[in-house]
PDB file of C-alpha atoms in Angstrom:
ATOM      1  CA  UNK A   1     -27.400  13.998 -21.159  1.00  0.00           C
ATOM      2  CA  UNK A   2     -24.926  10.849 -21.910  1.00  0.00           C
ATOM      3  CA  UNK A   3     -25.064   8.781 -18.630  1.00  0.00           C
ATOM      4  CA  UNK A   4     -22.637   6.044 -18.010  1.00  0.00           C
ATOM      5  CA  UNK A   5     -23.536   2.587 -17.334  1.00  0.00           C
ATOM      6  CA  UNK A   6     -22.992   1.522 -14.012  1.00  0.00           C
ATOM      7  CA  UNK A   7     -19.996  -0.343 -12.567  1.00  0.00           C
ATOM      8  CA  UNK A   8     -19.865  -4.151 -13.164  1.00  0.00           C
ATOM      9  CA  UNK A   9     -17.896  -7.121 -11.523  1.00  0.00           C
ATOM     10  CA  UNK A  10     -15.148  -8.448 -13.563  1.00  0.00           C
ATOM     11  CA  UNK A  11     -14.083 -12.220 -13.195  1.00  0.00           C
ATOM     12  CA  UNK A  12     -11.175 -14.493 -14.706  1.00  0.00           C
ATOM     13  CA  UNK A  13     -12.370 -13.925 -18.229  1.00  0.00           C
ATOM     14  CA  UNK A  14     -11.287 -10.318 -18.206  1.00  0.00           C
ATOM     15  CA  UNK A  15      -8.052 -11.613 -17.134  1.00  0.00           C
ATOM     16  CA  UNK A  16      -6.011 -10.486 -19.934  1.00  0.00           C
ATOM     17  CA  UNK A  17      -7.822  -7.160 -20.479  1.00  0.00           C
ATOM     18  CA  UNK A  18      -7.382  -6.334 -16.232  1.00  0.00           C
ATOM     19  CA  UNK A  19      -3.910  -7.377 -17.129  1.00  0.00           C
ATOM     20  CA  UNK A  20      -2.841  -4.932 -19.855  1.00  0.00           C
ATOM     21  CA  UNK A  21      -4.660  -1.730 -18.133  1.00  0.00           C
ATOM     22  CA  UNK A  22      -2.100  -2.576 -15.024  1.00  0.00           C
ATOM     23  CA  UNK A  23       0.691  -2.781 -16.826  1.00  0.00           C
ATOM     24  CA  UNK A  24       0.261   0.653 -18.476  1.00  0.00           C
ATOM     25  CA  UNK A  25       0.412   2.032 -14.814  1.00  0.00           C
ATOM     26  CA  UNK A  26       2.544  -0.464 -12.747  1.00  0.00           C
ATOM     27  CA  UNK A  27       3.533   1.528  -9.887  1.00  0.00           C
ATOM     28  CA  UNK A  28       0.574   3.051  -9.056  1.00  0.00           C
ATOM     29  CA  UNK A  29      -1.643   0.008  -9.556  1.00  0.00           C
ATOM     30  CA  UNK A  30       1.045  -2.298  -7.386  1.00  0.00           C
ATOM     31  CA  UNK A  31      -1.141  -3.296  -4.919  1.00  0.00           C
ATOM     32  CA  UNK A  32      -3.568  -4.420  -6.884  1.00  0.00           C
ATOM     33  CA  UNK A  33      -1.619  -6.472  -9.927  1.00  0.00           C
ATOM     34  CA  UNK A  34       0.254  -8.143  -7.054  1.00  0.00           C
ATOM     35  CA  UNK A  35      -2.814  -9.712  -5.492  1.00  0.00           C
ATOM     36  CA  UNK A  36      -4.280 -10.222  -9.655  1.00  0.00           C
ATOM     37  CA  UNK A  37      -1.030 -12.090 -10.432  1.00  0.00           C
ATOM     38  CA  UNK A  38      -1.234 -14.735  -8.213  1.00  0.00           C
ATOM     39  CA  UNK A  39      -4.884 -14.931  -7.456  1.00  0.00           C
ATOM     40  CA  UNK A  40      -6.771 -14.052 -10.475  1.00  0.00           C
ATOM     41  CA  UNK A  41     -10.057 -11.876 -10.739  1.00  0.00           C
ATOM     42  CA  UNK A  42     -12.080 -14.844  -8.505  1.00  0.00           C
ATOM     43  CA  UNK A  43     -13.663 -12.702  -5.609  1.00  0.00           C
ATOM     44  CA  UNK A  44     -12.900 -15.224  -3.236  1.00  0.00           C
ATOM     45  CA  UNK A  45      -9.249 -16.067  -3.858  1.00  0.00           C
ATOM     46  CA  UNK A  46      -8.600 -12.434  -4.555  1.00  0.00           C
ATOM     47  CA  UNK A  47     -10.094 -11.144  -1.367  1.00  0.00           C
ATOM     48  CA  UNK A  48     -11.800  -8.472  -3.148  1.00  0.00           C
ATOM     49  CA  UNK A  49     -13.663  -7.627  -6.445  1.00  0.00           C
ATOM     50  CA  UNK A  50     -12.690  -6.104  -9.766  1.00  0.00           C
ATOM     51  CA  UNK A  51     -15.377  -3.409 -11.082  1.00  0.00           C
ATOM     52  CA  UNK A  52     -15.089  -1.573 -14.189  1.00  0.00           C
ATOM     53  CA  UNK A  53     -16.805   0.775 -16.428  1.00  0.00           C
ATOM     54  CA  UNK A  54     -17.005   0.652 -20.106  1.00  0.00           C
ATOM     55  CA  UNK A  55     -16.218  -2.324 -22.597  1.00  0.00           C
ATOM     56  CA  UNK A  56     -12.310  -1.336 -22.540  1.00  0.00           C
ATOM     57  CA  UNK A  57     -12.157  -1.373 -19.128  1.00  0.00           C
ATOM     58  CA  UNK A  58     -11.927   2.532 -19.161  1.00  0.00           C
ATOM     59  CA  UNK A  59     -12.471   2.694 -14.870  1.00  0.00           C
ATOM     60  CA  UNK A  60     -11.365   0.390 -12.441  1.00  0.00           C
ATOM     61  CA  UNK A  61     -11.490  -0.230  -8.974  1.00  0.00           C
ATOM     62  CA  UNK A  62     -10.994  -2.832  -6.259  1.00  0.00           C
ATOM     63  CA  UNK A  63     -13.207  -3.322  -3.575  1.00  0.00           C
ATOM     64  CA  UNK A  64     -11.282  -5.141  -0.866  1.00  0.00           C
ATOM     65  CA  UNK A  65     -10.390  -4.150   2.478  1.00  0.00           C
ATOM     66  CA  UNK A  66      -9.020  -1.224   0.972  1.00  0.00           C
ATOM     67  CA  UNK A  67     -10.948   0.583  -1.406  1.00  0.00           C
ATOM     68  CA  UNK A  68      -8.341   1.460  -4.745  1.00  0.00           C
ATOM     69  CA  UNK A  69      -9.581   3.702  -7.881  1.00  0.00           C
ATOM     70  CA  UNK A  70      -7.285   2.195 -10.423  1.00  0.00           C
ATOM     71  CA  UNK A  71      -7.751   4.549 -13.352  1.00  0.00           C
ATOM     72  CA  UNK A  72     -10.881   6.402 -15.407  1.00  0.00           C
ATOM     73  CA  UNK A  73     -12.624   9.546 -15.693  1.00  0.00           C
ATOM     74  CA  UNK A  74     -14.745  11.375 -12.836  1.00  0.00           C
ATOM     75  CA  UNK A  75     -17.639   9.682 -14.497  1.00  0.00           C
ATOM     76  CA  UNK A  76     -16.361   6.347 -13.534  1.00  0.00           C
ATOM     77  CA  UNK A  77     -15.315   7.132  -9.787  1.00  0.00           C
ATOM     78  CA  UNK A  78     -19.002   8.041  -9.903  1.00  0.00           C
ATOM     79  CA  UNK A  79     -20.118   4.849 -10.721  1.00  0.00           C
ATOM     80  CA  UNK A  80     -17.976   3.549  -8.388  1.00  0.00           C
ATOM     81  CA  UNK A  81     -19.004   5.415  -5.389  1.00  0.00           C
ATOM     82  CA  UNK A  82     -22.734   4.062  -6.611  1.00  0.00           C
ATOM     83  CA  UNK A  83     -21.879   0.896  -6.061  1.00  0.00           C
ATOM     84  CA  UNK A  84     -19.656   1.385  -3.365  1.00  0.00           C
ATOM     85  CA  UNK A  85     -22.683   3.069  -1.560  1.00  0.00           C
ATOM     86  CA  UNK A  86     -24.967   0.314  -2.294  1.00  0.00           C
ATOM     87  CA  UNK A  87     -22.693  -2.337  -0.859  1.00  0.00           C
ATOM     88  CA  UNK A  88     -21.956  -0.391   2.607  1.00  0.00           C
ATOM     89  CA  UNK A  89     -18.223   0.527   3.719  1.00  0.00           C
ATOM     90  CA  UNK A  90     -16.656  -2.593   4.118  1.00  0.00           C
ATOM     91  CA  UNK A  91     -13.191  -0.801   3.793  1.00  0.00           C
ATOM     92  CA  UNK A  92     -10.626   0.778   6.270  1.00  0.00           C
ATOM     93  CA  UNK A  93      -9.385   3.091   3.089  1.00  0.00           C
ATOM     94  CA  UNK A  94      -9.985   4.757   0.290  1.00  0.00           C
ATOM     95  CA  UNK A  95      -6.463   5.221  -1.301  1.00  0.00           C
ATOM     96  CA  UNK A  96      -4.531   5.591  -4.676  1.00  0.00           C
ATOM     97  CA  UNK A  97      -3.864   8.106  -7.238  1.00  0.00           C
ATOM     98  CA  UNK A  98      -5.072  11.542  -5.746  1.00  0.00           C
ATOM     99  CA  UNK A  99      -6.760  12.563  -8.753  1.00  0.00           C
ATOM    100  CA  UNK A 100      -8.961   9.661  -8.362  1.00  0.00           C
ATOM    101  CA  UNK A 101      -9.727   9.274  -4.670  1.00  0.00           C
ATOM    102  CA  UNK A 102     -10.821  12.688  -3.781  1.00  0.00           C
ATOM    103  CA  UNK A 103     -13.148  12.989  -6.876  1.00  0.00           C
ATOM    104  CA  UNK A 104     -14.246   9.277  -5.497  1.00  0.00           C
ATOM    105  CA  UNK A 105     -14.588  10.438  -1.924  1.00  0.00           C
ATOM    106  CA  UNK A 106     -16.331  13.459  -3.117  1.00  0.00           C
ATOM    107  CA  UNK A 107     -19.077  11.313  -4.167  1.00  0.00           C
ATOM    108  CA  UNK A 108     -19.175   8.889  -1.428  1.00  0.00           C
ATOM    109  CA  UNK A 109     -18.749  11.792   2.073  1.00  0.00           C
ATOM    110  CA  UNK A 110     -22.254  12.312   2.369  1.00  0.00           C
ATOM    111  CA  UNK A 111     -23.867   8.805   2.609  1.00  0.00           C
ATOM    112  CA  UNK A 112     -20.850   6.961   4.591  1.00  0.00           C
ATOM    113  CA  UNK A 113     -20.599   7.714   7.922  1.00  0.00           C
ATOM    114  CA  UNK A 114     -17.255  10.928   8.277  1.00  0.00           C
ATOM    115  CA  UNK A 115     -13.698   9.691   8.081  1.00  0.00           C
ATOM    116  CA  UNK A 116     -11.531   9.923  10.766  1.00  0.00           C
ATOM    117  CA  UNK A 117      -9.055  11.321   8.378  1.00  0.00           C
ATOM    118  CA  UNK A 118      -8.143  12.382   4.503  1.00  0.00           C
ATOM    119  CA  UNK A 119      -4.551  12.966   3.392  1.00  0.00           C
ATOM    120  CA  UNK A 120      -4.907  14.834   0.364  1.00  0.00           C
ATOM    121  CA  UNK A 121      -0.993  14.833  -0.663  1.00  0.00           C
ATOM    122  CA  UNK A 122       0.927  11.774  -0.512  1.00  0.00           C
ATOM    123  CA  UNK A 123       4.124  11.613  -2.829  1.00  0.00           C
ATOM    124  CA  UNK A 124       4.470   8.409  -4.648  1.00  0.00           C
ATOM    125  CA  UNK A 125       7.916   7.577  -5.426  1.00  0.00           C
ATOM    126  CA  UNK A 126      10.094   5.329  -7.412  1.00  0.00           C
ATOM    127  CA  UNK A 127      13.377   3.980  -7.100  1.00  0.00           C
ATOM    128  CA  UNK A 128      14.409   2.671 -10.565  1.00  0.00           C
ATOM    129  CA  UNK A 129      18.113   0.536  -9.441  1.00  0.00           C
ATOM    130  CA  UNK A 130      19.955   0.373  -7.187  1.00  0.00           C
ATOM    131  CA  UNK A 131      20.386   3.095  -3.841  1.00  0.00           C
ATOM    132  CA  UNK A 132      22.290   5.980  -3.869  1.00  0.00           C
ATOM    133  CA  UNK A 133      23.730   5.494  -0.458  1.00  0.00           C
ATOM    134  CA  UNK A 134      25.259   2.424   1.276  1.00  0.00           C
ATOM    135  CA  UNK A 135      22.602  -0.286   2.626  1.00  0.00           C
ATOM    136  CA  UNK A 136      22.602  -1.036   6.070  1.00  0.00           C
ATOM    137  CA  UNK A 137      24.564  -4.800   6.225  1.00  0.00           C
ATOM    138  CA  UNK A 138      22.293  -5.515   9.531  1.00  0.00           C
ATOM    139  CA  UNK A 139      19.275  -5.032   7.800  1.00  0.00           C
ATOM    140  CA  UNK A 140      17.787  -8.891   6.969  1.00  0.00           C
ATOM    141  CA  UNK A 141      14.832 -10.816   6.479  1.00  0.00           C
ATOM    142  CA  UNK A 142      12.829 -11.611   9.630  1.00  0.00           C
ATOM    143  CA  UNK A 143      12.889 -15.313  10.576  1.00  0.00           C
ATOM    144  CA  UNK A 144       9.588 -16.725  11.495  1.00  0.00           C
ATOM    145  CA  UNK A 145      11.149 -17.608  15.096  1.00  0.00           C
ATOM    146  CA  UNK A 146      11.304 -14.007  15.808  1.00  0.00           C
ATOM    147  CA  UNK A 147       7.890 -12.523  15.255  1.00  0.00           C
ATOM    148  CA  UNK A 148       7.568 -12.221  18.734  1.00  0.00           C
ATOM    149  CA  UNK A 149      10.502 -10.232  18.991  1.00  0.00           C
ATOM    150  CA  UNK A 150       9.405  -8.436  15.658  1.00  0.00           C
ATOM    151  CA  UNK A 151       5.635  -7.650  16.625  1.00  0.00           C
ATOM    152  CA  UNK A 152       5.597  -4.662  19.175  1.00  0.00           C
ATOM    153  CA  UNK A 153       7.485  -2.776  15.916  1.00  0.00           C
ATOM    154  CA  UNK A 154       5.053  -3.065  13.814  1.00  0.00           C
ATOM    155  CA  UNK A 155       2.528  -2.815  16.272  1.00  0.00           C
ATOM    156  CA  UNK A 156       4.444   1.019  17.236  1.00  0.00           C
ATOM    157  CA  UNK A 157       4.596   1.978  13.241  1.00  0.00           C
ATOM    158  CA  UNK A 158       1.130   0.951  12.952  1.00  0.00           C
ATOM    159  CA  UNK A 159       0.282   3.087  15.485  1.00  0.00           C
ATOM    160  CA  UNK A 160       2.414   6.379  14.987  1.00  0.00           C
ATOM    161  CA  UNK A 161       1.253   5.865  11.267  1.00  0.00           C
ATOM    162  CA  UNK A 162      -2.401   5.665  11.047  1.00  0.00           C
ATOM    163  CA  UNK A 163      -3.485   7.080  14.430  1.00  0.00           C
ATOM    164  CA  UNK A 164      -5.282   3.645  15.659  1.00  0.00           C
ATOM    165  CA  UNK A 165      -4.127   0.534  17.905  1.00  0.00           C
ATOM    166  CA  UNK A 166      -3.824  -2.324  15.049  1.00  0.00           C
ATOM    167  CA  UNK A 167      -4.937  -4.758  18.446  1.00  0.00           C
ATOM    168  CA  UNK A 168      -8.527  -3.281  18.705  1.00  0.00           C
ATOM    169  CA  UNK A 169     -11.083  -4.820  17.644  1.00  0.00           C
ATOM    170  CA  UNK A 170     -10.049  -8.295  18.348  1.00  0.00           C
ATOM    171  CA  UNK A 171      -6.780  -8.449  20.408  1.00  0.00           C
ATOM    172  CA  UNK A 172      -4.195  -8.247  17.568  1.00  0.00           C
ATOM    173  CA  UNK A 173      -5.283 -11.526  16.387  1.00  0.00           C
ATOM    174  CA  UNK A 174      -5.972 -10.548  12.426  1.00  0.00           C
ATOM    175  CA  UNK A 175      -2.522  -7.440  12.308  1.00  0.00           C
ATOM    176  CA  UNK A 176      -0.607 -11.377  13.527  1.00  0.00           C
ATOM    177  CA  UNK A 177      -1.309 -12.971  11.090  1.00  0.00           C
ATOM    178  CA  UNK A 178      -0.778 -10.235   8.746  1.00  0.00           C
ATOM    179  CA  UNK A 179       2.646  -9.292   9.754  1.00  0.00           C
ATOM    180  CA  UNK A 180       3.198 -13.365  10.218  1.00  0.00           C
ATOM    181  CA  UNK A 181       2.170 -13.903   6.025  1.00  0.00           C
ATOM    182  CA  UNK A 182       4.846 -10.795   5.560  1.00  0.00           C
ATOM    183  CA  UNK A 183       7.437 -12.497   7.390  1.00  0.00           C
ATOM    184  CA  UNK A 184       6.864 -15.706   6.118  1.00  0.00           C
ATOM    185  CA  UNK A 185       7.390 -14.771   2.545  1.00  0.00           C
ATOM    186  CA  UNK A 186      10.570 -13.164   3.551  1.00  0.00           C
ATOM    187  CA  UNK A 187       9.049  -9.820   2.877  1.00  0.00           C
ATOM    188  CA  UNK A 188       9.895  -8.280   6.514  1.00  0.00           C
ATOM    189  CA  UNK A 189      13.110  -6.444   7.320  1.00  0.00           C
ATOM    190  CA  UNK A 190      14.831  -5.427  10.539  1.00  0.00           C
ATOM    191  CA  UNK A 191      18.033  -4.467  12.096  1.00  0.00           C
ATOM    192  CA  UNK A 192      17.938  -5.966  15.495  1.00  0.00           C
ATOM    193  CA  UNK A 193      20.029  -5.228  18.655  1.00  0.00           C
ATOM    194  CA  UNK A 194      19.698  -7.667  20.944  1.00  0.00           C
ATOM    195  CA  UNK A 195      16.458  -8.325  21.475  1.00  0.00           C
ATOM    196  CA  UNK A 196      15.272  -5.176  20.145  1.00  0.00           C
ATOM    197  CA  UNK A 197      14.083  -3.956  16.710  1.00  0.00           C
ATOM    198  CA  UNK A 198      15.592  -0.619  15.996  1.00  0.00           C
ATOM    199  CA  UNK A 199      14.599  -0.667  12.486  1.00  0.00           C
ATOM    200  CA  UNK A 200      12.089  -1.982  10.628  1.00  0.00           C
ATOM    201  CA  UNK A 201      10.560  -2.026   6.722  1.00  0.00           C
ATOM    202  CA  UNK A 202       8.094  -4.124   4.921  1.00  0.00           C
ATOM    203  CA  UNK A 203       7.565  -4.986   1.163  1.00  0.00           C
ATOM    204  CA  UNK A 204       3.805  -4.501   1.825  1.00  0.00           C
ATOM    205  CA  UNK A 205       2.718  -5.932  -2.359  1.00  0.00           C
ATOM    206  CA  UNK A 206       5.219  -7.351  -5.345  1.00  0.00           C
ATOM    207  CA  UNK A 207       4.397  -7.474  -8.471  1.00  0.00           C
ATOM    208  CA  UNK A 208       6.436  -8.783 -11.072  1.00  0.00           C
ATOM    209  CA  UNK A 209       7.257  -5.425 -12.275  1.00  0.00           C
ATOM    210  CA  UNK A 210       7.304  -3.319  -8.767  1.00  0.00           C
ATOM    211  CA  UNK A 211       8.298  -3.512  -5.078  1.00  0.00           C
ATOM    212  CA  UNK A 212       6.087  -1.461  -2.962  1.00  0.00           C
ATOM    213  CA  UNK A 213       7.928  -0.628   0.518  1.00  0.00           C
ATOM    214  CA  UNK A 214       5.856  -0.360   4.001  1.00  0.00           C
ATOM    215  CA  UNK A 215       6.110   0.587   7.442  1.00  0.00           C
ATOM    216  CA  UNK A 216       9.830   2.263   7.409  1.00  0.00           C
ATOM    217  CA  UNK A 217       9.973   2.818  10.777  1.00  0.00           C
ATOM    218  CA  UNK A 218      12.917   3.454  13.334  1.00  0.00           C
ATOM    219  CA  UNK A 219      13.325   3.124  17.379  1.00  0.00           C
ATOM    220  CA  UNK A 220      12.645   6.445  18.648  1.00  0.00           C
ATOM    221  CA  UNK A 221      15.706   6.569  20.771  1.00  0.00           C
ATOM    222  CA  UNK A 222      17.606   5.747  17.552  1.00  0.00           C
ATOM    223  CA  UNK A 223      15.945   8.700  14.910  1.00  0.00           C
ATOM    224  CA  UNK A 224      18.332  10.978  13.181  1.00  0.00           C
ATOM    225  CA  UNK A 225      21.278   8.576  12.840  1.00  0.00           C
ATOM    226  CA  UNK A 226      21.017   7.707   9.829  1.00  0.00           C
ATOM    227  CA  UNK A 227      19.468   3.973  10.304  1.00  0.00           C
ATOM    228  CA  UNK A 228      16.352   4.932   8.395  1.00  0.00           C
ATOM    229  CA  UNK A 229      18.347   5.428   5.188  1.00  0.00           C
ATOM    230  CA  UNK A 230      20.123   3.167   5.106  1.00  0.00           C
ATOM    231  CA  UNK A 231      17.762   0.294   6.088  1.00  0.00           C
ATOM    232  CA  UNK A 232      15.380   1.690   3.536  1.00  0.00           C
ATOM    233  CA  UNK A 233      18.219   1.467   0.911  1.00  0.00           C
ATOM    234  CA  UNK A 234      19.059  -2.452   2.434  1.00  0.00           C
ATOM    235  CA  UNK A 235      15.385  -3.224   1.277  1.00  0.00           C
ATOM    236  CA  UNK A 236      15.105  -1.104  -2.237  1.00  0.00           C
ATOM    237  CA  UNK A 237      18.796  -2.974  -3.114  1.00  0.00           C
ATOM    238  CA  UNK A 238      16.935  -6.078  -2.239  1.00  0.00           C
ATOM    239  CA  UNK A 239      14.447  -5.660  -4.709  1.00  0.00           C
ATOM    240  CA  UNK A 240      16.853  -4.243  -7.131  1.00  0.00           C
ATOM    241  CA  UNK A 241      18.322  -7.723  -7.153  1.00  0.00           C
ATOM    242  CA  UNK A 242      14.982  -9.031  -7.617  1.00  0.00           C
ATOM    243  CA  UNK A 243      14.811  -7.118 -10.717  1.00  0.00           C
ATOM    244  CA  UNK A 244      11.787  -4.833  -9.418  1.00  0.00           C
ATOM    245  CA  UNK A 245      11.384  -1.298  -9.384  1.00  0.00           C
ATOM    246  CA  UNK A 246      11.351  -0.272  -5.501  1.00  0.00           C
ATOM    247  CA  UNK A 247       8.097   2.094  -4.552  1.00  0.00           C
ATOM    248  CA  UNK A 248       6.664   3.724  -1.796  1.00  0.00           C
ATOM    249  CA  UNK A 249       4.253   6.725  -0.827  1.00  0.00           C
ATOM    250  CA  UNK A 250       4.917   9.041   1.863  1.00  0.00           C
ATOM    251  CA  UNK A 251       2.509  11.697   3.656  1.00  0.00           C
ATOM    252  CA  UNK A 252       3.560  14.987   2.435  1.00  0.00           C
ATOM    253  CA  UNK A 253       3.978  16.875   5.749  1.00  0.00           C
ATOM    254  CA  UNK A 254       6.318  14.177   6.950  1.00  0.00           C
ATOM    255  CA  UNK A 255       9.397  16.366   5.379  1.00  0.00           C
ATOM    256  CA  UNK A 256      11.711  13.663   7.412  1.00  0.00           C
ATOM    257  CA  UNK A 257      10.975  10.893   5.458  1.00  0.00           C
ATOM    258  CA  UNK A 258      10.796  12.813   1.832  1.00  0.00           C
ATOM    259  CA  UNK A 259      14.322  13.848   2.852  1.00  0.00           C
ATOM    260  CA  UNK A 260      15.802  10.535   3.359  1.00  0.00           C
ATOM    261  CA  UNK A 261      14.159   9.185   0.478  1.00  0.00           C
ATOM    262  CA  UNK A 262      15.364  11.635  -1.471  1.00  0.00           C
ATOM    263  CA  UNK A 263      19.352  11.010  -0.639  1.00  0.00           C
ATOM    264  CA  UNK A 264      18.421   7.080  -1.412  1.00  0.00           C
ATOM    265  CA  UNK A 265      17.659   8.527  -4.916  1.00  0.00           C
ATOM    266  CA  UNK A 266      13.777   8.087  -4.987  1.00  0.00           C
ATOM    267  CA  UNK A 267      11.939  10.484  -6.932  1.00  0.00           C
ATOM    268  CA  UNK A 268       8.109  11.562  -7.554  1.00  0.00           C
ATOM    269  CA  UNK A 269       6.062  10.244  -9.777  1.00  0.00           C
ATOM    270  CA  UNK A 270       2.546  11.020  -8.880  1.00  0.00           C
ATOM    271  CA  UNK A 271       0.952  11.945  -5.723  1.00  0.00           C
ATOM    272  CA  UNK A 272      -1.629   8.972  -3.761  1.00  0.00           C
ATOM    273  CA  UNK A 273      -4.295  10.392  -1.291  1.00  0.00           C
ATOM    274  CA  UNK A 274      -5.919   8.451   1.428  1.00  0.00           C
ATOM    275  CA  UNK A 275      -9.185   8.163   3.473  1.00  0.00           C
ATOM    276  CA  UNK A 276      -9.116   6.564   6.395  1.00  0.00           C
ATOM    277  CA  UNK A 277     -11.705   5.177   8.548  1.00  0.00           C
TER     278      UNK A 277
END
């Protein structure tokens, strides 16, 4: 039997290879090329490595505080998961295209430790132009003066989202300065009322080709007026002008937020899963 040799860490002189393999698959493999572009394949400026299988970079996979199957044959996610496994879970997710995570996570379930969750259906979707409906003119860029005022949102859609306090741990100090390096680089949106953030989105990774749109979220004594479309629209005509294609994924029970995507004029493209930890 034909076994495949194991995974191996690329670096900068794979550049151009890494490079092409992204661009064949640029909305699914945002998160990624985003960090590539500006950072390179050097584990320590990338915050993460680069594995592959086979000379033409036939699998890939980055290992970062997110663990993302990029592309390659159930073969390669098995290599992966081998090295994942010898390394330890250093990751708070295993997410991506579905039909590579669960074959990855397949692998991997019985030597890490049970995830607290796996969402096996997650719509990706792709805005190519401008929004069907009319943005919200409220809806700006954060300034960095109003983090404070910006924080318990994102702290709230962090929460609703993924089921877990982004403060644990260490007081809120690291999700900061997260949402702080968002804000800076103008990649935060709300509409504010006073003092209060009623709605909220985040371009969470920007490629040069792609946009990918995070933590939609709207005041809960503000839900089902509408400010959730048309904030999201405010941010995917932002990054029309920008001249990138606006993404997102979306949990498929949440038949809300597939609904007001859909009116914006987003459509499918593939389906991501996630594992959480």
């Amino acid at each position: 039997m034909l076994r495949v040799a194991g995974a191996r860490l690329l670096d900068d002189r794979d550049r151009a290879g890494v490079r092409a393999a992204l661009d064949a698959d640029p909305v699914a493999a945002c998160m990624v090329a985003a960090r590539i572009e500006i950072a390179g394949l050097d584990p320590w400026r990338l915050g993460g490595e680069l594995w592959a299988v086979g000379s033409r970079l036939d699998g890939l996979c980055f290992s970062g505080a997110n663990l993302v199957p990029l592309r390659g044959q159930r073969s390669a996610m098995r290599s992966f998961a081998d090295r994942a496994r010898r390394h330890g879970r250093s990751c708070s997710s295993l997410v991506g295209r579905a039909e590579l995570v669960l074959p990855m996570w397949e692998e991997l379930a019985t030597s890490w430790a049970p995830a607290r969750e796996v969402r096996p259906d997650q719509p990706l979707m792709v805005l190519a132009g401008p929004p069907r409906v009319e943005p919200d003119p409220w809806v700006r860029a954060v300034r960095p003066d109003e983090l404070d005022r910006y924080l318990p949102a994102a702290i709230a859609m962090f929460t609703e989202e993924v089921g877990v306090d982004p403060r644990a741990g260490d007081g809120g100090v690291g999700y900061r300065a997260r949402v702080a390096e968002l804000v800076a680089a103008g990649r935060a949106f709300a509409r504010f009322e006073g003092d209060e953030v009623v709605f909220k989105a985040e371009i969470g990774a920007l490629s040069s080709q792609v946009g990918q749109i995070q933590g939609v979220w709207v005041h809960p004594a503000r839900r089902g007026h509408g400010l959730g479309t048309a904030g999201t629209a405010a941010v995917a005509e932002r990054l029309a002008a920008l001249g990138r294609v606006s993404s997102l994924y979306v949990n498929g029970f949440n038949h809300v937020a597939r609904a007001t995507y859909d009116r914006i004029g987003f459509t499918q493209v593939a389906s991501f899963a996630t594992v959480l930890f």
